[in-house]
Coordinates of C-alpha atoms and ligand atoms in Angstrom, one line a residue:
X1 CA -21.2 58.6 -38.9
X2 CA -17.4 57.6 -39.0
X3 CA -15.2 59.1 -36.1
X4 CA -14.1 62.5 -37.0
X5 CA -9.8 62.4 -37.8
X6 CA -8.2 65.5 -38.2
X7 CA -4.6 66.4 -38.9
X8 CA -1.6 68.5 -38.6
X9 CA 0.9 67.9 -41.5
X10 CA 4.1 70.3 -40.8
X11 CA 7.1 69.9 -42.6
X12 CA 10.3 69.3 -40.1
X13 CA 12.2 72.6 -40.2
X14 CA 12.4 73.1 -36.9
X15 CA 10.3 76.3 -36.3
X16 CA 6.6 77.1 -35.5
X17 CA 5.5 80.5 -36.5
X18 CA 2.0 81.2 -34.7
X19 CA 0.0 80.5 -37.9
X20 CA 1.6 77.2 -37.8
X21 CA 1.0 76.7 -34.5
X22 CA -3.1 78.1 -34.8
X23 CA -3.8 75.8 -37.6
X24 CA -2.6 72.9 -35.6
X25 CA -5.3 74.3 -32.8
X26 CA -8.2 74.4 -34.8
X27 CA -7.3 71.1 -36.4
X28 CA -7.3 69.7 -32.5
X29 CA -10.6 71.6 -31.7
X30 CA -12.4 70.2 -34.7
X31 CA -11.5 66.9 -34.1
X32 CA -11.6 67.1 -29.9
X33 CA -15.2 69.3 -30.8
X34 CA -16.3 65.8 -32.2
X35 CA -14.3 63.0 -29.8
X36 CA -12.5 62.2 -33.1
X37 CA -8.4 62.0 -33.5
X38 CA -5.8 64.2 -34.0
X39 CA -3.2 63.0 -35.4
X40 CA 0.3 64.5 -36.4
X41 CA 1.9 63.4 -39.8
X42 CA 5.2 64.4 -40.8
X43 CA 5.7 66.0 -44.2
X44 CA 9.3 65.5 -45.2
X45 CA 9.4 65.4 -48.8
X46 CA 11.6 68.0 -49.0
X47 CA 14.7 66.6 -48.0
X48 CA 16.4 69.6 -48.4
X49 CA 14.8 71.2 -45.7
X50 CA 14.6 68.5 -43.1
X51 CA 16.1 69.6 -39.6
X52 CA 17.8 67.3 -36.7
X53 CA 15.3 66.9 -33.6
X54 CA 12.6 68.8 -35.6
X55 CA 10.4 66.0 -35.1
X56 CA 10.8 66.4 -30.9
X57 CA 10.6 70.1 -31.1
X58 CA 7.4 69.7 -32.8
X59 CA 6.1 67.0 -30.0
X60 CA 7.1 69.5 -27.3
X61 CA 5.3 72.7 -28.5
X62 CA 2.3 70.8 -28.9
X63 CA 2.6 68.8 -25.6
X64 CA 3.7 72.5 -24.2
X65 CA 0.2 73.9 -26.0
X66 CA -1.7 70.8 -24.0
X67 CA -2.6 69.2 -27.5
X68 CA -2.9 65.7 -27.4
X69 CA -1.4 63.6 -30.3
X70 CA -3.6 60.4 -30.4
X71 CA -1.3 58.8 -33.4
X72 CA 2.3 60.2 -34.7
X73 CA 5.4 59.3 -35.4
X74 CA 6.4 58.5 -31.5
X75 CA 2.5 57.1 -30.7
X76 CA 1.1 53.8 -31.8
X77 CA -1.2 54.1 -34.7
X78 CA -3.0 51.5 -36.9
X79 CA -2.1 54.3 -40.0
X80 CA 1.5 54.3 -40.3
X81 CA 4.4 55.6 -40.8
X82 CA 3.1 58.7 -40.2
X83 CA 6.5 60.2 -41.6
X84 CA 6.2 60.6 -45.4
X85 CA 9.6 59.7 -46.1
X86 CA 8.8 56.5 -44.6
X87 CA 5.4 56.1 -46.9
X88 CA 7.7 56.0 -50.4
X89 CA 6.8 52.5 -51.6
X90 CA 3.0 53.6 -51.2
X91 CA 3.0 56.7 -53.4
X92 CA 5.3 55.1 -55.7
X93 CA 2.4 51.9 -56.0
X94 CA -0.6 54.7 -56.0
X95 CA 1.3 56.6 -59.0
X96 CA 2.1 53.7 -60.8
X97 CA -1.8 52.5 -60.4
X98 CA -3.1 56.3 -61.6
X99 CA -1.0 55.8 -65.1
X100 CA -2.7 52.6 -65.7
X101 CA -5.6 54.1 -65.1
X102 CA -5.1 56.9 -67.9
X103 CA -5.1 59.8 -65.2
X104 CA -1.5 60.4 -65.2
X105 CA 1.6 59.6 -67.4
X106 CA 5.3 59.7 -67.4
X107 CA 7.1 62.6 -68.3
X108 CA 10.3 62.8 -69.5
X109 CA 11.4 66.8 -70.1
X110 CA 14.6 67.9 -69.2
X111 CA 15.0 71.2 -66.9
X112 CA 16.3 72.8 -69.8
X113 CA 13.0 72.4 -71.8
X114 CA 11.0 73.1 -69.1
X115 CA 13.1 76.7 -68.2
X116 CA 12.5 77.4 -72.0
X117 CA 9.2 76.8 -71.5
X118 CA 8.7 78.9 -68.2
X119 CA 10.9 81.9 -69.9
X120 CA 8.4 82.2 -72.8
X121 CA 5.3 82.3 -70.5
X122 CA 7.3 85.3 -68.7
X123 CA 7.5 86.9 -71.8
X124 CA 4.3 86.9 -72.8
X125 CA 2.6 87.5 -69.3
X126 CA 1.0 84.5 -69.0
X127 CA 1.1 81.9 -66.1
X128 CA 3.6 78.7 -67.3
X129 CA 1.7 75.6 -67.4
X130 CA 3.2 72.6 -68.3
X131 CA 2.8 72.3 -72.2
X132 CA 1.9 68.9 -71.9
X133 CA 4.6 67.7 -73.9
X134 CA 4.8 63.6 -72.9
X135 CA 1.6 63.3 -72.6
X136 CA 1.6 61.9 -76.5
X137 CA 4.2 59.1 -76.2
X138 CA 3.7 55.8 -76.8
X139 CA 4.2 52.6 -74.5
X140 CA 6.8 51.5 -76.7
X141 CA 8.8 54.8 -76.8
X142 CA 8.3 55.4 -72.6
X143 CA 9.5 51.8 -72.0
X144 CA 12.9 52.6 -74.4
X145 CA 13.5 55.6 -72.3
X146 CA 12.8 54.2 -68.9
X147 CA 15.6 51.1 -70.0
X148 CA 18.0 54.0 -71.2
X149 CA 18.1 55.4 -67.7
X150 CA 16.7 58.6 -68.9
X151 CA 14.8 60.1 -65.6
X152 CA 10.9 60.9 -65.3
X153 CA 8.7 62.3 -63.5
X154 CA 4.9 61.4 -62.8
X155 CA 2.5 63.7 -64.1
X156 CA -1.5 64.3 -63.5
X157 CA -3.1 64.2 -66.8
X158 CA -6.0 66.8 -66.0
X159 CA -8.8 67.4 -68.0
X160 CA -8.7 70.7 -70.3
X161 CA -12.2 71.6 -70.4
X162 CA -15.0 72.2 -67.8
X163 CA -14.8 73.4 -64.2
X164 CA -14.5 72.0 -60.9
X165 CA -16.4 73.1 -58.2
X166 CA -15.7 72.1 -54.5
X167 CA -17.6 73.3 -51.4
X168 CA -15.3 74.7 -48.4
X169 CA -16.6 74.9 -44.8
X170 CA -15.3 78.2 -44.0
X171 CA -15.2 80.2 -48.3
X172 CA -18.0 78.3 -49.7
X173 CA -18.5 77.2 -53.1
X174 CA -14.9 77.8 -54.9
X175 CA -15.1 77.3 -58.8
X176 CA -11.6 76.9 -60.5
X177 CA -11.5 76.6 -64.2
X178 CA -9.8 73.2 -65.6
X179 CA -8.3 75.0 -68.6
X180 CA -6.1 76.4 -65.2
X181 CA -5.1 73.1 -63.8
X182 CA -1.4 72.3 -64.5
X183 CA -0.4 69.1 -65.3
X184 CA 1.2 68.8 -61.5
X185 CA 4.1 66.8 -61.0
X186 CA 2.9 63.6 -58.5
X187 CA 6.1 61.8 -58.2
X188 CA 9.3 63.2 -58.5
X189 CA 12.6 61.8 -60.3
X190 CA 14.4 60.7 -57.1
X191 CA 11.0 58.8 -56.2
X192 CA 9.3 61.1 -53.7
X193 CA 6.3 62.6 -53.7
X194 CA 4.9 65.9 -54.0
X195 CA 2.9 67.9 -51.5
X196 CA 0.3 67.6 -54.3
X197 CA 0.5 63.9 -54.6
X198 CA 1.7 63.4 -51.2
X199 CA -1.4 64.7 -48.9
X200 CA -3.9 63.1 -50.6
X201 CA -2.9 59.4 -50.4
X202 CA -2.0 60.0 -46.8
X203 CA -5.7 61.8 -45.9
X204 CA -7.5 59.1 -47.9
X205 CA -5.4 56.2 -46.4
X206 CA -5.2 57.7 -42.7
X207 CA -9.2 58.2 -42.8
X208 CA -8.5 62.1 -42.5
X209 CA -12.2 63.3 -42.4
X210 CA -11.9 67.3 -42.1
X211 CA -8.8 68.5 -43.6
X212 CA -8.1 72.0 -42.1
X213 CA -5.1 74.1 -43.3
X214 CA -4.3 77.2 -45.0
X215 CA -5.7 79.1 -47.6
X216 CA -2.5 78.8 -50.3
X217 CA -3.9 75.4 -51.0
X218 CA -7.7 76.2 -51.6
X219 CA -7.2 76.5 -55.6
X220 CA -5.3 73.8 -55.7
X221 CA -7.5 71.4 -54.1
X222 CA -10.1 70.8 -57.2
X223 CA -6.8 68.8 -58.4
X224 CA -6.7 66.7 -55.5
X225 CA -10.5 66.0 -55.7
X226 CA -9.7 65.2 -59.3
X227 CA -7.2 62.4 -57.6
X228 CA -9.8 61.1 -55.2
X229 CA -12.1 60.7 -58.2
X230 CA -9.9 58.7 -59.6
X231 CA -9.4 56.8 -57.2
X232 CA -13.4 56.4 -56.3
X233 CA -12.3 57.9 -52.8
X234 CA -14.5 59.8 -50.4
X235 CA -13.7 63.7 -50.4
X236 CA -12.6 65.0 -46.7
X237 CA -14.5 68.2 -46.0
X238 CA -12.1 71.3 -46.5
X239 CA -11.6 73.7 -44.0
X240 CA -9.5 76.5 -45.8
X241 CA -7.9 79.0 -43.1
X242 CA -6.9 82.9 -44.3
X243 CA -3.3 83.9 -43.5
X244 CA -1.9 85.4 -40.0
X245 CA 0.3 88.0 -41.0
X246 CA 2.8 89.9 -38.9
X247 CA 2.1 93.6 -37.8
X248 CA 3.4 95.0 -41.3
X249 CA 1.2 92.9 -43.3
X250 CA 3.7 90.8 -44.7
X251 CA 3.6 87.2 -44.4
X252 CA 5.1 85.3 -41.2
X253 CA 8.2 83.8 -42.3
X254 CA 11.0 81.9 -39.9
X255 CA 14.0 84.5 -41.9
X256 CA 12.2 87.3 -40.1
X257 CA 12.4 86.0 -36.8
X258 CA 8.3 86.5 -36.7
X259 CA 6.3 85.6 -33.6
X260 CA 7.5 81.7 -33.2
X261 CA 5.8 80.2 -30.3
X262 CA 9.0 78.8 -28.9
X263 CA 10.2 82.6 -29.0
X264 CA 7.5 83.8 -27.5
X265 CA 7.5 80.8 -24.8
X266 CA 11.2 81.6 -23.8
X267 CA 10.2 84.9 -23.3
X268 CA 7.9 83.8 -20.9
X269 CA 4.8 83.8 -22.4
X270 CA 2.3 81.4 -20.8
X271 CA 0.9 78.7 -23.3
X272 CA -2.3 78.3 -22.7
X273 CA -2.4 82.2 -22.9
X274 CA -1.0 81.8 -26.5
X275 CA -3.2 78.8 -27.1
X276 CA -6.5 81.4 -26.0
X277 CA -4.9 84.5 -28.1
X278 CA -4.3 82.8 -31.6
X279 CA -7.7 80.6 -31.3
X280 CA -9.2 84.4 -30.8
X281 CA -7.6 85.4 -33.7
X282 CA -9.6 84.7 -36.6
X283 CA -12.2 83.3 -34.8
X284 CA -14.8 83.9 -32.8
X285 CA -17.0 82.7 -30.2
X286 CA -20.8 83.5 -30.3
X287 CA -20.6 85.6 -27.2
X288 CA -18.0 88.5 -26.3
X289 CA -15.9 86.6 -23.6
X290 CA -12.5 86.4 -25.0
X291 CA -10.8 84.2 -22.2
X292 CA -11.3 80.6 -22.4
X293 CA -9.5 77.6 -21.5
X294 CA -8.6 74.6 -24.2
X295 CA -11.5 72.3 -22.5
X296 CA -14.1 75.1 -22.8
X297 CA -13.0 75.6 -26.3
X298 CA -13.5 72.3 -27.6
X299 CA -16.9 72.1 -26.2
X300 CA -17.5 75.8 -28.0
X301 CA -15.5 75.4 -31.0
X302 CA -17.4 75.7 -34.3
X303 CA -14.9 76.0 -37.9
X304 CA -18.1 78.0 -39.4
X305 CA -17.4 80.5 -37.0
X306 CA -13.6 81.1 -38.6
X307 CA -13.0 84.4 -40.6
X308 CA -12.3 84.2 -44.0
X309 CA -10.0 87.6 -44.1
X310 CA -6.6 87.5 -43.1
X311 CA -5.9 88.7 -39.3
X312 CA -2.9 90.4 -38.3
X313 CA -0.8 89.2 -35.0
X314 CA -0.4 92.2 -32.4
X315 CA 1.6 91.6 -30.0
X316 CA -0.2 94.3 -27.6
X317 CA -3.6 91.9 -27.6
X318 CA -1.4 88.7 -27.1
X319 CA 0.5 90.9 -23.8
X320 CA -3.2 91.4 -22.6
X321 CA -4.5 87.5 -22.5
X322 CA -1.4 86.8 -20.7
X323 CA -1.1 89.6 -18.2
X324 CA -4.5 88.2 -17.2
X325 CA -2.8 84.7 -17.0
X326 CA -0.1 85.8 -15.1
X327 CA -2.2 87.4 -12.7
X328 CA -3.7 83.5 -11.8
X329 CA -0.3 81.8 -11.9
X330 CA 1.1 80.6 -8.5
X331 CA 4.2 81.7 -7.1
X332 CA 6.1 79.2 -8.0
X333 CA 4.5 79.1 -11.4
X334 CA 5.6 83.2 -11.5
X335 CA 8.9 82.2 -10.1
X336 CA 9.5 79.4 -13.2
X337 CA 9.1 82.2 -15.6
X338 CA 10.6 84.9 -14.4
X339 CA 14.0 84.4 -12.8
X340 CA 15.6 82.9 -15.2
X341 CA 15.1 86.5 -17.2
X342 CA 16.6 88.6 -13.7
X343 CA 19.5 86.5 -13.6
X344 CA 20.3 86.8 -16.8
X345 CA 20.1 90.7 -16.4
X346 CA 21.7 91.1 -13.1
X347 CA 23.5 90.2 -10.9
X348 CA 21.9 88.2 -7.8
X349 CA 24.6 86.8 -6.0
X350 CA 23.9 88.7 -2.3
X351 CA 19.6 88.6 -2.7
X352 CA 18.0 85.7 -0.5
X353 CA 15.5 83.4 -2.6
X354 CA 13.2 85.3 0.1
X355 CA 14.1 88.3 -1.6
X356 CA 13.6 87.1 -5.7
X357 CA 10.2 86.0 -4.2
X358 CA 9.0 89.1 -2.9
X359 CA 9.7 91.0 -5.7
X360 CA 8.5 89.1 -8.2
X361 CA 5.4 88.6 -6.5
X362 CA 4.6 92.2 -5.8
X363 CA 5.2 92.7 -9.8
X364 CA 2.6 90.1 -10.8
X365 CA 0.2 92.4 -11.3
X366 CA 2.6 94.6 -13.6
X367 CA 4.1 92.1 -16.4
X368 CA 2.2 91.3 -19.2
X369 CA 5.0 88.4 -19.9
X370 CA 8.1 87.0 -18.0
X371 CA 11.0 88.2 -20.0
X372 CA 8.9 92.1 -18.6
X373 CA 10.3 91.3 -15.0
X374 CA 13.6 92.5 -16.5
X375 CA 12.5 96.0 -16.8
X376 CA 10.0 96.6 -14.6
X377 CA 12.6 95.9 -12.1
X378 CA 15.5 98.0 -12.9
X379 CA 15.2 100.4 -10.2
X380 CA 16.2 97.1 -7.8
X381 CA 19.5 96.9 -9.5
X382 CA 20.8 100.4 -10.7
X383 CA 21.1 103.4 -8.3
X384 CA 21.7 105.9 -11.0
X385 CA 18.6 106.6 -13.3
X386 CA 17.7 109.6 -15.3
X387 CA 14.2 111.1 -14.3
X388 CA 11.5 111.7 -17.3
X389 CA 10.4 115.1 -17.7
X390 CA 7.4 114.6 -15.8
X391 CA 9.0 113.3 -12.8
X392 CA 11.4 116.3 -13.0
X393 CA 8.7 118.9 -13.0
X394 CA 7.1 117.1 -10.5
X395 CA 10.3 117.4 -8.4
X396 CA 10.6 121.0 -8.9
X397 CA 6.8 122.1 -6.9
X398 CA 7.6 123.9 -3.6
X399 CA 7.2 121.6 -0.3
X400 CA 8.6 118.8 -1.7
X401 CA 12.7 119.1 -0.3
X402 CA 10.2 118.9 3.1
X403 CA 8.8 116.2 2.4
X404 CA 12.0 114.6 1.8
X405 CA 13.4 115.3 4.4
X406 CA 10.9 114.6 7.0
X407 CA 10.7 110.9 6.0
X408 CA 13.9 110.7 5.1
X409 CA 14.4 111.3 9.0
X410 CA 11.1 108.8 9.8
X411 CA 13.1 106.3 8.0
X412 CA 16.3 106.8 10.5
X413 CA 14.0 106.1 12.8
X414 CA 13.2 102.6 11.9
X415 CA 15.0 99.9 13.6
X416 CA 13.1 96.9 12.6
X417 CA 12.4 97.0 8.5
X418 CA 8.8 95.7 8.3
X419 CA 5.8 96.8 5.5
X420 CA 4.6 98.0 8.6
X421 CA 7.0 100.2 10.4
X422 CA 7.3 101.8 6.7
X423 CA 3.9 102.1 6.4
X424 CA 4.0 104.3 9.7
X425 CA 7.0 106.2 8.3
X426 CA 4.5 107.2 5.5
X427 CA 1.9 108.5 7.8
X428 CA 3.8 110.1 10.5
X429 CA 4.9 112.1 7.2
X430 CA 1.7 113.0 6.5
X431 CA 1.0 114.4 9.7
X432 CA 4.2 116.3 10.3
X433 CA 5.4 117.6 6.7
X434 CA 0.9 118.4 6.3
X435 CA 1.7 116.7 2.7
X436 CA -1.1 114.5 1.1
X437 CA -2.6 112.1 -1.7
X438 CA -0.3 112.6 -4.6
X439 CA 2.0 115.3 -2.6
X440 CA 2.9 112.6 -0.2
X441 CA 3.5 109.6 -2.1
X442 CA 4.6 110.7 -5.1
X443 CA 8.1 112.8 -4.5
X444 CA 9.0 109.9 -2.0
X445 CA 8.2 107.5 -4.9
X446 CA 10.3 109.4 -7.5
X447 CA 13.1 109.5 -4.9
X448 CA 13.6 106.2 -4.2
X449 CA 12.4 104.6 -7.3
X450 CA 12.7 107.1 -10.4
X451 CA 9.5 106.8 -11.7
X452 CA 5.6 107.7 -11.3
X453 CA 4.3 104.2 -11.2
X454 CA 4.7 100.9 -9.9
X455 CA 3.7 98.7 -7.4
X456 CA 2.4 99.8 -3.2
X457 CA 5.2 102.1 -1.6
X458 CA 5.6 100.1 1.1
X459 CA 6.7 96.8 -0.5
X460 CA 8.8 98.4 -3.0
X461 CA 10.9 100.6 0.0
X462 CA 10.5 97.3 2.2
X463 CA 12.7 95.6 -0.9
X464 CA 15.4 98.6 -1.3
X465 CA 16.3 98.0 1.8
X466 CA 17.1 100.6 4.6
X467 CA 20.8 101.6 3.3
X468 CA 19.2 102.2 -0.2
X469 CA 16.4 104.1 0.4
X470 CA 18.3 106.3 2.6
X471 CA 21.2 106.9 0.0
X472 CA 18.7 108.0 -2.5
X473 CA 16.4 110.2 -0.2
X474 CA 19.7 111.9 0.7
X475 CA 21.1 112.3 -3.2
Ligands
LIG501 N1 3.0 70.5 -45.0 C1 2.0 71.4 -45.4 C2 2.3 72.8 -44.9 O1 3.1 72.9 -43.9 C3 0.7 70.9 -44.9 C4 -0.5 71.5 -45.5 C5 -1.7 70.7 -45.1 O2 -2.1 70.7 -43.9 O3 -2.2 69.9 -45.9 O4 2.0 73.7 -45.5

């Protein structure tokens, strides 16, 4: 069997929404699955929307994802350009070749015919297909135009009867009428290529042998197998891929700002946490686990396992994989992803790097993502906060000013500020103010930290500092 070659085929626009991003993961695990290639074509045939540096910001999120490009536009590669805009002459030759064969002709109609033609389909409800139109003139009468500088397009003649039938790894068998196969633009006026046109050449010519991508495309494929026909090509196997949608069930789209990996990323999001959440989503494994790491999914990873419903991104299950990432990361790993976010917030000018360390280790176990250090944290930089009911009627249960004020005088005590010596404060507080479990810990904790929750006593007080925690005790 011929080495497997997969692809990912974004256009330049400088943005990678996570469904994006998930296609370009299963197209890596197919191919890695198989010790095939993965290769990265650029799909720039819409100028319009081409984007300075796209092409780097699409190296680093895959580089970031650990997703090894084996030919591209900055690798070697027997198959290039692997930028379309580069590839012109080629679909130019490959159009010109389908019109000789009688599978595609020159077309001629102006926008204004063709609006004319789209309004009536509008009014009467029915889907605008090209009417066909040029598909009737003769060599003699093309040749005239073409020497009058009148502009054309390339057309696919399709046939009008029958049905095509094409079998897709992940839907089945999909059966598409040929009566409903427009006559698709394959070359455009200014001499580009469609998508249409555009994808097939390339997968036939860079030896593309699974072609995985999303679902929008899986009626229009039995057009492109009608071009590798024509051609006398081989057909790649399809792997069609169902929509991830954002948590209102509307599309993902770049003008909403939805869930783009270099978002999430800045936000401190751990990659290979992202990787393991969107390979999750929409696919599954044979067994329950649900944490994996990219080696262990490309010896697992099987595209009939892929769903064919759309899956929603939640944001709560992605903060879940990575807490459990974050729990693993080093310190300096932790450090790299968090400090950036405090300095931003506050103001760190008098804390020792000593300091930054200890608290954002002792809050490793408490973020579910980097950016989270912000407000888990708070209590470190404001000594004002408004209690929560529940802390407030917690306040209000008799023995609890004693409390208080026994440590707060255990805490005069202390004259060198270790875990320890706190630690001691703690107990001796026990003992002397006969307060315990939840009546001991927790009005010290509201005191000097405002909330219920967070990480040992101890650490947090040993953080505050002396002069803090006695300010607050005594407010
Ligand atoms: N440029 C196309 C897109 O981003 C690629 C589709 C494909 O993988 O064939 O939708």
């Amino acid at each position: 069997m011929s080495k497997i070659r997969t692809r990912f085929a974004p256009s330049p626009t400088g943005y990678m929404h996570v469904g994006n991003l998930r296609t370009a993961i299963f197209e890596y695990l197919v191919a890695k699955h198989n010790d095939g290639d993965f290769i990265l074509r650029i799909e720039d045939t819409d100028q319009t929307r081409k984007i300075e540096g796209a092409i780097d910001f699409i190296y680093n999120t895959l580089k970031l994802c650990n997703i090894n490009i084996d030919e591209g536009p900055n690798n070697s590669g027997e198959y290039g350009p692997y930028i379309q805009s580069e590839r012109l002459p080629i679909y130019q030759k490959y159009a010109e070749e389908l019109v000789k064969m009688g599978k595609a002709y020159y077309c001629f109609c102006t926008e204004d015919r063709l609006e004319k033609l789209r309004k009536e389909a509008e009014e009467n409800k029915v889907a605008f297909l090209y009417d066909g139109h040029c598909k009737k003139l003769s060599q003699e009468e093309i040749d005239e135009r073409i020497k009058n500088g009148e502009k054309y397009v390339i057309r696919q003649l399709m046939p009008k009867e029958g049905v095509s039938v094409y079998n897709d790894l992940v839907y089945g068998e999909i059966k598409v009428e040929n009566k409903l196969l427009e006559d698709q633009i394959l070359l455009k006026s200014d001499g580009y290529p469609t998508y249409n046109f555009a994808n097939v050449i390339d997968d036939h010519l860079m030896g593309i042998t699974h072609v995985i991508r999303g679902n929008e495309y899986i009626m229009a494929t039995p057009k492109y197998n009608l071009l590798y026909d024509a051609f006398g090509w081989e057909k790649p196997t399809y792997i069609h891929v169902s929509m991830v949608l954002g948590e209102d069930g509307q599309k993902l789209s770049k003008r909403n700002g939805d869930a783009s990996f270099m978002d999430l990323y800045n936000d401190g999001y751990i990659p290979e946490a992202i990787v393991n959440y969107l390979v999750m989503l929409g696919w599954s494994p044979e067994t329950n686990e649900e944490i994996f790491t990219m080696d262990e999914l490309i010896k697992i990873f099987d595209p009939k396992r892929i769903s064919k419903s759309p899956s929603v991104f939640d944001i709560k299950k992605l903060n879940w994989i990575n807490a459990h990432y974050i729990k693993k990361l080093s310190i300096d790993e932790l450090l790299k992803i968090t400090v950036p976010h405090l300095k931003n917030a506050y103001d760190l000018k008098d804390k020792t790097d000593e300091w930054i360390k200890e608290l954002v280790s002792i809050y490793q176990n408490h973020i579910s993502y980097g950016k989270e250090i912000v407000e888990v944290t708070d209590l470190f930089f404001k000594n004002e906060k408004e209690l929560d009911q529940e802390c407030k009627d917690f306040m209000n249960q008799e023995g609890i000013d004693n409390t208080i004020k026994v440590f707060t005088s255990e805490i005069e005590k202390i004259e060198d500020w270790t875990k320890e010596n706190i630690n001691s404060a703690i107990m001796n507080t026990k003992e002397k103010a006969n307060a315990k479990g939840k009546m001991l810990y927790m009005p010290i904790r509201i005191k000097v930290s405002y909330q219920m929750h967070g990480p040992e006593l101890p650490d947090t007080i040993h953080l505050l500092g002396k002069e803090t925690v006695l300010n607050r005790l005594q407010k």
